PDB file of C-alpha atoms in Angstrom:
ATOM      1  CA  UNK W  47      -2.569 -14.954 -13.477  1.00  0.00           C
ATOM      2  CA  UNK W  48      -0.474 -11.818 -14.035  1.00  0.00           C
ATOM      3  CA  UNK W  49       3.121 -12.168 -15.199  1.00  0.00           C
ATOM      4  CA  UNK W  50       4.085 -10.791 -11.770  1.00  0.00           C
ATOM      5  CA  UNK W  51       2.654 -12.455  -8.678  1.00  0.00           C
ATOM      6  CA  UNK W  52       2.456 -10.483  -5.451  1.00  0.00           C
ATOM      7  CA  UNK W  53       3.455 -12.095  -2.147  1.00  0.00           C
ATOM      8  CA  UNK W  54       3.314 -10.854   1.423  1.00  0.00           C
ATOM      9  CA  UNK W  55       3.402 -12.422   4.877  1.00  0.00           C
ATOM     10  CA  UNK W  56       0.754 -13.180   7.458  1.00  0.00           C
ATOM     11  CA  UNK W  57       1.473 -10.003   9.437  1.00  0.00           C
ATOM     12  CA  UNK W  58      -0.219  -8.035   6.643  1.00  0.00           C
ATOM     13  CA  UNK W  59      -3.545  -9.280   8.048  1.00  0.00           C
ATOM     14  CA  UNK W  60      -4.946  -9.182   4.533  1.00  0.00           C
ATOM     15  CA  UNK W  61      -8.530 -10.510   4.517  1.00  0.00           C
ATOM     16  CA  UNK W  62      -8.374 -14.135   3.342  1.00  0.00           C
ATOM     17  CA  UNK W  63     -11.074 -13.530   0.726  1.00  0.00           C
ATOM     18  CA  UNK W  64      -8.902 -10.824  -0.839  1.00  0.00           C
ATOM     19  CA  UNK W  65      -5.863 -13.092  -0.932  1.00  0.00           C
ATOM     20  CA  UNK W  66      -7.935 -15.693  -2.767  1.00  0.00           C
ATOM     21  CA  UNK W  67      -9.650 -13.236  -5.118  1.00  0.00           C
ATOM     22  CA  UNK W  68      -6.437 -11.511  -6.191  1.00  0.00           C
ATOM     23  CA  UNK W  69      -4.165 -14.590  -6.074  1.00  0.00           C
ATOM     24  CA  UNK W  70      -1.856 -13.098  -3.436  1.00  0.00           C
ATOM     25  CA  UNK W  71       0.695 -15.419  -1.870  1.00  0.00           C
ATOM     26  CA  UNK W  72       0.839 -15.404   1.938  1.00  0.00           C
ATOM     27  CA  UNK W  73       3.890 -16.700   3.807  1.00  0.00           C
ATOM     28  CA  UNK W  74       3.037 -17.294   7.498  1.00  0.00           C
ATOM     29  CA  UNK W  75       5.169 -16.261  10.451  1.00  0.00           C
ATOM     30  CA  UNK W  76       5.306 -18.495  13.528  1.00  0.00           C
ATOM     31  CA  UNK W  77       3.812 -18.192  16.995  1.00  0.00           C
ATOM     32  CA  UNK W  78       5.864 -20.079  19.597  1.00  0.00           C
ATOM     33  CA  UNK W  79       4.502 -21.440  22.897  1.00  0.00           C
ATOM     34  CA  UNK W  80       6.972 -23.428  25.011  1.00  0.00           C
ATOM     35  CA  UNK W  81       9.159 -24.429  22.071  1.00  0.00           C
ATOM     36  CA  UNK W  82       6.129 -25.470  20.000  1.00  0.00           C
ATOM     37  CA  UNK W  83       5.758 -23.484  16.782  1.00  0.00           C
ATOM     38  CA  UNK W  84       2.455 -22.795  15.049  1.00  0.00           C
ATOM     39  CA  UNK W  85       1.903 -21.185  11.654  1.00  0.00           C
ATOM     40  CA  UNK W  86       0.162 -17.842  12.061  1.00  0.00           C
ATOM     41  CA  UNK W  87      -3.433 -18.004  10.870  1.00  0.00           C
ATOM     42  CA  UNK W  88      -3.138 -21.645   9.814  1.00  0.00           C
ATOM     43  CA  UNK W  89      -2.401 -23.647  12.968  1.00  0.00           C
ATOM     44  CA  UNK W  90      -3.312 -21.032  15.575  1.00  0.00           C
ATOM     45  CA  UNK W  91      -5.769 -18.136  15.888  1.00  0.00           C
ATOM     46  CA  UNK W  92      -5.838 -14.975  18.036  1.00  0.00           C
ATOM     47  CA  UNK W  93      -8.535 -16.540  20.235  1.00  0.00           C
ATOM     48  CA  UNK W  94      -6.219 -19.507  20.869  1.00  0.00           C
ATOM     49  CA  UNK W  95      -3.523 -17.073  21.967  1.00  0.00           C
ATOM     50  CA  UNK W  96      -5.749 -15.151  24.374  1.00  0.00           C
ATOM     51  CA  UNK W  97      -6.951 -18.401  25.912  1.00  0.00           C
ATOM     52  CA  UNK W  98      -3.431 -19.741  26.467  1.00  0.00           C
ATOM     53  CA  UNK W  99      -2.158 -16.419  27.856  1.00  0.00           C
ATOM     54  CA  UNK W 100      -5.055 -16.380  30.339  1.00  0.00           C
ATOM     55  CA  UNK W 101      -4.253 -19.958  31.379  1.00  0.00           C
ATOM     56  CA  UNK W 102      -0.452 -19.638  31.637  1.00  0.00           C
ATOM     57  CA  UNK W 103       0.077 -15.895  32.244  1.00  0.00           C
ATOM     58  CA  UNK W 104       2.834 -16.045  29.610  1.00  0.00           C
ATOM     59  CA  UNK W 105       2.973 -14.490  26.170  1.00  0.00           C
ATOM     60  CA  UNK W 106       4.053 -16.447  23.109  1.00  0.00           C
ATOM     61  CA  UNK W 107       7.045 -15.433  21.044  1.00  0.00           C
ATOM     62  CA  UNK W 108       6.864 -14.850  17.321  1.00  0.00           C
ATOM     63  CA  UNK W 109       9.450 -15.787  14.717  1.00  0.00           C
ATOM     64  CA  UNK W 110      10.051 -15.113  11.057  1.00  0.00           C
ATOM     65  CA  UNK W 111       9.599 -17.603   8.232  1.00  0.00           C
ATOM     66  CA  UNK W 112      12.864 -19.338   7.397  1.00  0.00           C
ATOM     67  CA  UNK W 113      14.617 -18.848   4.045  1.00  0.00           C
ATOM     68  CA  UNK W 114      13.442 -22.378   3.177  1.00  0.00           C
ATOM     69  CA  UNK W 115       9.824 -21.389   3.899  1.00  0.00           C
ATOM     70  CA  UNK W 116      10.181 -18.584   1.378  1.00  0.00           C
ATOM     71  CA  UNK W 117      11.910 -20.768  -1.177  1.00  0.00           C
ATOM     72  CA  UNK W 118       9.171 -23.390  -0.919  1.00  0.00           C
ATOM     73  CA  UNK W 119       6.530 -20.686  -1.469  1.00  0.00           C
ATOM     74  CA  UNK W 120       8.341 -18.975  -4.348  1.00  0.00           C
ATOM     75  CA  UNK W 121       9.634 -21.983  -6.312  1.00  0.00           C
ATOM     76  CA  UNK W 122       6.339 -23.188  -7.893  1.00  0.00           C
ATOM     77  CA  UNK W 123       5.571 -19.671  -9.142  1.00  0.00           C
ATOM     78  CA  UNK W 124       9.037 -19.228 -10.647  1.00  0.00           C
ATOM     79  CA  UNK W 125       8.740 -22.645 -12.309  1.00  0.00           C
ATOM     80  CA  UNK W 126       5.563 -21.411 -13.997  1.00  0.00           C
ATOM     81  CA  UNK W 127       7.568 -18.596 -15.558  1.00  0.00           C
ATOM     82  CA  UNK W 128       6.312 -15.721 -13.423  1.00  0.00           C
ATOM     83  CA  UNK W 129       8.171 -13.002 -11.564  1.00  0.00           C
ATOM     84  CA  UNK W 130       7.561 -12.321  -7.867  1.00  0.00           C
ATOM     85  CA  UNK W 131       7.361  -9.143  -5.797  1.00  0.00           C
ATOM     86  CA  UNK W 132       7.282  -9.894  -2.074  1.00  0.00           C
ATOM     87  CA  UNK W 133       6.256  -7.120   0.364  1.00  0.00           C
ATOM     88  CA  UNK W 134       7.589  -7.815   3.853  1.00  0.00           C
ATOM     89  CA  UNK W 135       6.956  -6.792   7.410  1.00  0.00           C
ATOM     90  CA  UNK W 136       9.191  -3.869   8.441  1.00  0.00           C
ATOM     91  CA  UNK W 137      12.855  -4.891   8.627  1.00  0.00           C
ATOM     92  CA  UNK W 138      13.160  -2.753  11.766  1.00  0.00           C
ATOM     93  CA  UNK W 139      11.023  -5.121  13.828  1.00  0.00           C
ATOM     94  CA  UNK W 140      11.582  -8.571  12.312  1.00  0.00           C
ATOM     95  CA  UNK W 141      14.133 -10.697  10.439  1.00  0.00           C
ATOM     96  CA  UNK W 142      11.403 -11.634   7.934  1.00  0.00           C
ATOM     97  CA  UNK W 143      12.801  -9.232   5.331  1.00  0.00           C
ATOM     98  CA  UNK W 144      16.366 -10.549   5.663  1.00  0.00           C
ATOM     99  CA  UNK W 145      15.226 -14.182   5.360  1.00  0.00           C
ATOM    100  CA  UNK W 146      13.232 -13.330   2.241  1.00  0.00           C
ATOM    101  CA  UNK W 147      16.340 -11.723   0.719  1.00  0.00           C
ATOM    102  CA  UNK W 148      18.312 -14.910   1.381  1.00  0.00           C
ATOM    103  CA  UNK W 149      15.632 -16.950  -0.357  1.00  0.00           C
ATOM    104  CA  UNK W 150      15.471 -14.565  -3.322  1.00  0.00           C
ATOM    105  CA  UNK W 151      19.228 -14.962  -3.886  1.00  0.00           C
ATOM    106  CA  UNK W 152      18.670 -18.665  -4.624  1.00  0.00           C
ATOM    107  CA  UNK W 153      16.656 -17.865  -7.768  1.00  0.00           C
ATOM    108  CA  UNK W 154      17.807 -16.301 -11.046  1.00  0.00           C
ATOM    109  CA  UNK W 155      18.613 -12.616 -10.595  1.00  0.00           C
ATOM    110  CA  UNK W 156      15.553 -10.382 -10.799  1.00  0.00           C
ATOM    111  CA  UNK W 157      12.992 -13.183 -10.630  1.00  0.00           C
ATOM    112  CA  UNK W 158      12.153 -12.522  -6.955  1.00  0.00           C
ATOM    113  CA  UNK W 159      12.251  -8.943  -5.706  1.00  0.00           C
ATOM    114  CA  UNK W 160      11.870  -8.095  -2.028  1.00  0.00           C
ATOM    115  CA  UNK W 161      10.382  -4.827  -0.758  1.00  0.00           C
ATOM    116  CA  UNK W 162      10.675  -3.700   2.857  1.00  0.00           C
ATOM    117  CA  UNK W 163       7.252  -2.218   3.670  1.00  0.00           C
ATOM    118  CA  UNK W 164       8.590  -0.234   6.663  1.00  0.00           C
ATOM    119  CA  UNK W 165       5.211  -0.889   8.278  1.00  0.00           C
ATOM    120  CA  UNK W 166       3.086  -3.719   9.645  1.00  0.00           C
ATOM    121  CA  UNK W 167      -0.415  -5.152   9.743  1.00  0.00           C
ATOM    122  CA  UNK W 168      -2.841  -3.741   7.161  1.00  0.00           C
ATOM    123  CA  UNK W 169      -0.396  -0.932   6.440  1.00  0.00           C
ATOM    124  CA  UNK W 170       1.344  -3.672   4.437  1.00  0.00           C
ATOM    125  CA  UNK W 171      -1.976  -4.616   2.831  1.00  0.00           C
ATOM    126  CA  UNK W 172      -2.377  -1.078   1.481  1.00  0.00           C
ATOM    127  CA  UNK W 173       0.893  -1.547  -0.431  1.00  0.00           C
ATOM    128  CA  UNK W 174      -0.099  -5.069  -1.462  1.00  0.00           C
ATOM    129  CA  UNK W 175      -3.308  -3.859  -3.077  1.00  0.00           C
ATOM    130  CA  UNK W 176      -1.461  -1.101  -4.941  1.00  0.00           C
ATOM    131  CA  UNK W 177       0.967  -3.743  -6.216  1.00  0.00           C
ATOM    132  CA  UNK W 178      -1.865  -6.052  -7.274  1.00  0.00           C
ATOM    133  CA  UNK W 179      -3.517  -3.263  -9.254  1.00  0.00           C
ATOM    134  CA  UNK W 180      -0.220  -2.402 -10.957  1.00  0.00           C
ATOM    135  CA  UNK W 181       0.380  -6.062 -11.833  1.00  0.00           C
ATOM    136  CA  UNK W 182      -3.107  -6.340 -13.315  1.00  0.00           C
ATOM    137  CA  UNK W 183      -2.333  -3.293 -15.452  1.00  0.00           C
ATOM    138  CA  UNK W 184       0.679  -5.122 -16.851  1.00  0.00           C
ATOM    139  CA  UNK W 185       3.388  -3.232 -14.975  1.00  0.00           C
ATOM    140  CA  UNK W 186       6.692  -5.075 -14.704  1.00  0.00           C
ATOM    141  CA  UNK W 187       8.148  -6.270 -11.414  1.00  0.00           C
ATOM    142  CA  UNK W 188      10.755  -3.492 -11.587  1.00  0.00           C
ATOM    143  CA  UNK W 189       8.071  -0.852 -12.097  1.00  0.00           C
ATOM    144  CA  UNK W 190       6.048  -2.221  -9.184  1.00  0.00           C
ATOM    145  CA  UNK W 191       9.076  -2.197  -6.885  1.00  0.00           C
ATOM    146  CA  UNK W 192       9.882   1.413  -7.807  1.00  0.00           C
ATOM    147  CA  UNK W 193       6.299   2.435  -7.050  1.00  0.00           C
ATOM    148  CA  UNK W 194       6.276   0.615  -3.696  1.00  0.00           C
ATOM    149  CA  UNK W 195       9.598   2.074  -2.576  1.00  0.00           C
ATOM    150  CA  UNK W 196       8.098   5.514  -3.074  1.00  0.00           C
ATOM    151  CA  UNK W 197       4.687   4.781  -1.545  1.00  0.00           C
ATOM    152  CA  UNK W 198       5.944   3.030   1.591  1.00  0.00           C
ATOM    153  CA  UNK W 199       7.032   6.359   3.110  1.00  0.00           C
ATOM    154  CA  UNK W 200       3.470   7.635   2.742  1.00  0.00           C
ATOM    155  CA  UNK W 201       1.699   4.887   4.710  1.00  0.00           C
ATOM    156  CA  UNK W 202       0.193   6.271   7.907  1.00  0.00           C
ATOM    157  CA  UNK W 203      -0.239   3.643  10.650  1.00  0.00           C
ATOM    158  CA  UNK W 204      -1.572   4.209  14.172  1.00  0.00           C
ATOM    159  CA  UNK W 205      -2.832   1.899  16.926  1.00  0.00           C
ATOM    160  CA  UNK W 206      -4.681   2.371  20.190  1.00  0.00           C
ATOM    161  CA  UNK W 207      -3.641  -0.184  22.817  1.00  0.00           C
ATOM    162  CA  UNK W 208      -6.361  -0.996  25.342  1.00  0.00           C
ATOM    163  CA  UNK W 209      -4.069  -2.442  28.008  1.00  0.00           C
ATOM    164  CA  UNK W 210      -0.347  -2.242  28.768  1.00  0.00           C
ATOM    165  CA  UNK W 211      -0.426  -5.832  30.052  1.00  0.00           C
ATOM    166  CA  UNK W 212       0.781  -7.446  26.823  1.00  0.00           C
ATOM    167  CA  UNK W 213       3.451  -4.805  26.220  1.00  0.00           C
ATOM    168  CA  UNK W 214       4.646  -5.351  29.797  1.00  0.00           C
ATOM    169  CA  UNK W 215       4.669  -9.148  29.598  1.00  0.00           C
ATOM    170  CA  UNK W 216       6.470  -8.931  26.273  1.00  0.00           C
ATOM    171  CA  UNK W 217       9.177  -6.711  27.740  1.00  0.00           C
ATOM    172  CA  UNK W 218       8.150  -3.646  25.725  1.00  0.00           C
ATOM    173  CA  UNK W 219       7.418  -1.474  28.747  1.00  0.00           C
ATOM    174  CA  UNK W 220       8.951  -1.495  32.222  1.00  0.00           C
ATOM    175  CA  UNK W 221       7.250  -2.564  35.429  1.00  0.00           C
ATOM    176  CA  UNK W 222       7.075   1.071  36.562  1.00  0.00           C
ATOM    177  CA  UNK W 223       5.585   2.203  33.238  1.00  0.00           C
ATOM    178  CA  UNK W 224       3.050  -0.593  33.513  1.00  0.00           C
ATOM    179  CA  UNK W 225       2.167   0.300  37.104  1.00  0.00           C
ATOM    180  CA  UNK W 226       1.821   4.044  36.482  1.00  0.00           C
ATOM    181  CA  UNK W 227       0.050   3.539  33.158  1.00  0.00           C
ATOM    182  CA  UNK W 228      -2.471   1.159  34.692  1.00  0.00           C
ATOM    183  CA  UNK W 229      -2.987   3.385  37.743  1.00  0.00           C
ATOM    184  CA  UNK W 230      -3.624   6.482  35.626  1.00  0.00           C
ATOM    185  CA  UNK W 231      -5.522   4.578  32.913  1.00  0.00           C
ATOM    186  CA  UNK W 232      -3.110   5.683  30.205  1.00  0.00           C
ATOM    187  CA  UNK W 233      -4.003   4.472  26.712  1.00  0.00           C
ATOM    188  CA  UNK W 234      -1.051   4.793  24.337  1.00  0.00           C
ATOM    189  CA  UNK W 235      -1.537   5.685  20.686  1.00  0.00           C
ATOM    190  CA  UNK W 236       1.342   4.074  18.782  1.00  0.00           C
ATOM    191  CA  UNK W 237       2.598   5.163  15.379  1.00  0.00           C
ATOM    192  CA  UNK W 238       4.912   3.607  12.771  1.00  0.00           C
ATOM    193  CA  UNK W 239       7.674   5.978  11.675  1.00  0.00           C
ATOM    194  CA  UNK W 240      10.224   4.698   9.136  1.00  0.00           C
ATOM    195  CA  UNK W 241       9.569   1.141  10.214  1.00  0.00           C
ATOM    196  CA  UNK W 242       9.794   1.705  13.970  1.00  0.00           C
ATOM    197  CA  UNK W 243       6.987   1.787  16.523  1.00  0.00           C
ATOM    198  CA  UNK W 244       6.930   4.986  18.579  1.00  0.00           C
ATOM    199  CA  UNK W 245       4.449   6.373  21.133  1.00  0.00           C
ATOM    200  CA  UNK W 246       2.582   9.207  19.400  1.00  0.00           C
ATOM    201  CA  UNK W 247       0.208  10.136  22.229  1.00  0.00           C
ATOM    202  CA  UNK W 248      -0.514   9.056  25.789  1.00  0.00           C
ATOM    203  CA  UNK W 249      -4.194   9.601  26.486  1.00  0.00           C
ATOM    204  CA  UNK W 250      -5.439   9.405  30.059  1.00  0.00           C
ATOM    205  CA  UNK W 251      -8.898   8.056  30.762  1.00  0.00           C
ATOM    206  CA  UNK W 252     -11.340   5.936  28.802  1.00  0.00           C
ATOM    207  CA  UNK W 253     -10.272   4.143  25.673  1.00  0.00           C
ATOM    208  CA  UNK W 254     -12.818   6.150  23.671  1.00  0.00           C
ATOM    209  CA  UNK W 255     -10.674   9.263  24.177  1.00  0.00           C
ATOM    210  CA  UNK W 256      -7.629   7.544  22.704  1.00  0.00           C
ATOM    211  CA  UNK W 257      -9.655   6.240  19.754  1.00  0.00           C
ATOM    212  CA  UNK W 258     -10.967   9.765  19.151  1.00  0.00           C
ATOM    213  CA  UNK W 259      -7.391  11.083  19.238  1.00  0.00           C
ATOM    214  CA  UNK W 260      -6.340   8.533  16.612  1.00  0.00           C
ATOM    215  CA  UNK W 261      -9.380   9.396  14.493  1.00  0.00           C
ATOM    216  CA  UNK W 262      -8.697  13.140  14.801  1.00  0.00           C
ATOM    217  CA  UNK W 263      -5.104  12.565  13.718  1.00  0.00           C
ATOM    218  CA  UNK W 264      -6.351  10.860  10.557  1.00  0.00           C
ATOM    219  CA  UNK W 265      -9.120  13.358   9.793  1.00  0.00           C
ATOM    220  CA  UNK W 266      -6.634  16.225   9.952  1.00  0.00           C
ATOM    221  CA  UNK W 267      -5.186  14.664   6.799  1.00  0.00           C
ATOM    222  CA  UNK W 268      -8.482  13.842   5.097  1.00  0.00           C
ATOM    223  CA  UNK W 269      -7.674  16.129   2.133  1.00  0.00           C
ATOM    224  CA  UNK W 270      -4.366  14.272   1.676  1.00  0.00           C
ATOM    225  CA  UNK W 271      -5.715  10.717   1.913  1.00  0.00           C
ATOM    226  CA  UNK W 272      -5.315   8.429  -1.074  1.00  0.00           C
ATOM    227  CA  UNK W 273      -8.849   7.924  -2.347  1.00  0.00           C
ATOM    228  CA  UNK W 274      -8.708   4.152  -2.900  1.00  0.00           C
ATOM    229  CA  UNK W 275      -8.667   2.478   0.506  1.00  0.00           C
ATOM    230  CA  UNK W 276      -8.480   2.888   4.286  1.00  0.00           C
ATOM    231  CA  UNK W 277      -8.083  -0.043   6.665  1.00  0.00           C
ATOM    232  CA  UNK W 278      -9.545  -0.154  10.162  1.00  0.00           C
ATOM    233  CA  UNK W 279      -8.067  -3.157  11.968  1.00  0.00           C
ATOM    234  CA  UNK W 280      -8.905  -4.594  15.369  1.00  0.00           C
ATOM    235  CA  UNK W 281      -8.354  -7.391  17.864  1.00  0.00           C
ATOM    236  CA  UNK W 282     -11.690  -8.327  19.465  1.00  0.00           C
ATOM    237  CA  UNK W 283     -12.947  -4.764  18.950  1.00  0.00           C
ATOM    238  CA  UNK W 284     -15.273  -5.162  15.987  1.00  0.00           C
ATOM    239  CA  UNK W 285     -17.964  -2.829  17.328  1.00  0.00           C
ATOM    240  CA  UNK W 286     -15.465   0.003  17.750  1.00  0.00           C
ATOM    241  CA  UNK W 287     -13.999  -0.710  14.319  1.00  0.00           C
ATOM    242  CA  UNK W 288     -17.447  -0.444  12.716  1.00  0.00           C
ATOM    243  CA  UNK W 289     -18.051   2.922  14.404  1.00  0.00           C
ATOM    244  CA  UNK W 290     -14.681   4.313  13.279  1.00  0.00           C
ATOM    245  CA  UNK W 291     -15.248   3.024   9.739  1.00  0.00           C
ATOM    246  CA  UNK W 292     -18.667   4.720   9.624  1.00  0.00           C
ATOM    247  CA  UNK W 293     -17.155   8.069  10.657  1.00  0.00           C
ATOM    248  CA  UNK W 294     -14.415   7.752   8.045  1.00  0.00           C
ATOM    249  CA  UNK W 295     -16.959   6.899   5.368  1.00  0.00           C
ATOM    250  CA  UNK W 296     -19.009   9.956   6.285  1.00  0.00           C
ATOM    251  CA  UNK W 297     -16.139  12.423   6.617  1.00  0.00           C
ATOM    252  CA  UNK W 298     -13.753  11.409   3.830  1.00  0.00           C
ATOM    253  CA  UNK W 299     -13.990  10.815   0.094  1.00  0.00           C
ATOM    254  CA  UNK W 300     -12.207   7.470   0.215  1.00  0.00           C
ATOM    255  CA  UNK W 301     -13.897   4.835  -1.937  1.00  0.00           C
ATOM    256  CA  UNK W 302     -13.518   1.855   0.415  1.00  0.00           C
ATOM    257  CA  UNK W 303     -13.202   1.647   4.194  1.00  0.00           C
ATOM    258  CA  UNK W 304     -12.256  -1.965   4.925  1.00  0.00           C
ATOM    259  CA  UNK W 305     -12.439  -3.607   8.345  1.00  0.00           C
ATOM    260  CA  UNK W 306      -9.914  -6.354   9.095  1.00  0.00           C
ATOM    261  CA  UNK W 307      -9.233  -8.508  12.123  1.00  0.00           C
ATOM    262  CA  UNK W 308      -5.584  -8.560  13.170  1.00  0.00           C
ATOM    263  CA  UNK W 309      -3.868 -11.920  13.191  1.00  0.00           C
ATOM    264  CA  UNK W 310      -1.736 -13.703  15.723  1.00  0.00           C
ATOM    265  CA  UNK W 311       1.420 -11.591  15.543  1.00  0.00           C
ATOM    266  CA  UNK W 312      -0.285  -8.273  16.320  1.00  0.00           C
ATOM    267  CA  UNK W 313      -2.469 -10.023  18.906  1.00  0.00           C
ATOM    268  CA  UNK W 314       0.605 -11.487  20.626  1.00  0.00           C
ATOM    269  CA  UNK W 315       2.288  -8.111  21.018  1.00  0.00           C
ATOM    270  CA  UNK W 316      -0.635  -5.715  21.528  1.00  0.00           C
ATOM    271  CA  UNK W 317      -3.322  -7.818  23.182  1.00  0.00           C
ATOM    272  CA  UNK W 318      -7.111  -7.833  22.827  1.00  0.00           C
ATOM    273  CA  UNK W 319      -9.248  -4.764  22.055  1.00  0.00           C
ATOM    274  CA  UNK W 320      -6.502  -3.041  20.083  1.00  0.00           C
ATOM    275  CA  UNK W 321      -7.743  -0.753  17.304  1.00  0.00           C
ATOM    276  CA  UNK W 322      -5.729   0.511  14.344  1.00  0.00           C
ATOM    277  CA  UNK W 323      -6.163   2.836  11.385  1.00  0.00           C
ATOM    278  CA  UNK W 324      -4.048   2.810   8.190  1.00  0.00           C
ATOM    279  CA  UNK W 325      -4.124   4.873   5.024  1.00  0.00           C
ATOM    280  CA  UNK W 326      -1.788   6.177   2.335  1.00  0.00           C
ATOM    281  CA  UNK W 327      -1.046   9.877   2.429  1.00  0.00           C
ATOM    282  CA  UNK W 328      -0.631  11.577  -0.933  1.00  0.00           C
ATOM    283  CA  UNK W 329       2.821  12.913  -1.715  1.00  0.00           C
TER     284      UNK W 329
END
């Protein structure tokens, strides 16, 4: 185990085999149905969510880990004499970052350092894997944090949403937007900019057109892509993810194109058949 252990939360959607292989700590968020809380990825799955939404016509809420959740996760590692770097979900869309800061303040100064990823989903995982590599190379926690605070502004994150239904039910688009969008078959392409989700494109017609738009956006930057890793992430859209990954493998020089399935938090807000693409853009 490296002197510095890397932590993140369940919204990173890091493949479980990677978390195990690289000894990455995962702190789960919560999915809440009718006052009942379930740990993301542990006590509830995306398929469970889709089933319950279909049955009740209501979306779950999601909530951040408590400061105590973080303290319970961090304490055994600190007791073993290691430092911690925790990479959180964007502070602009969750209180996860703030709760982690509260927990970190309960340990000796500098032992637990918290980094706001300013992104979500496997955009976080890109930073996590950079941190893991740096830790394996013997970099200190301070050095890793400095690197991450620079890299986080270079993470490119885009999603194609298949249906506005979940955004509408979750209060993220109005009834009129939902009606017009559904009538005109508008497929939004969403982008993360400085931690906030913004609509990058509104593509009318089949979902394939929106996916192609997202892919074109990425390929325009192929010469600027970090060569280590690209993530293609999906919710019940594995076939599409495989096709996009194949195109990226053929048309870029990136060493690894990884496919990941989004967890409960992304599924709760975006719905099934969402497709995302994340990479780090060179400075």
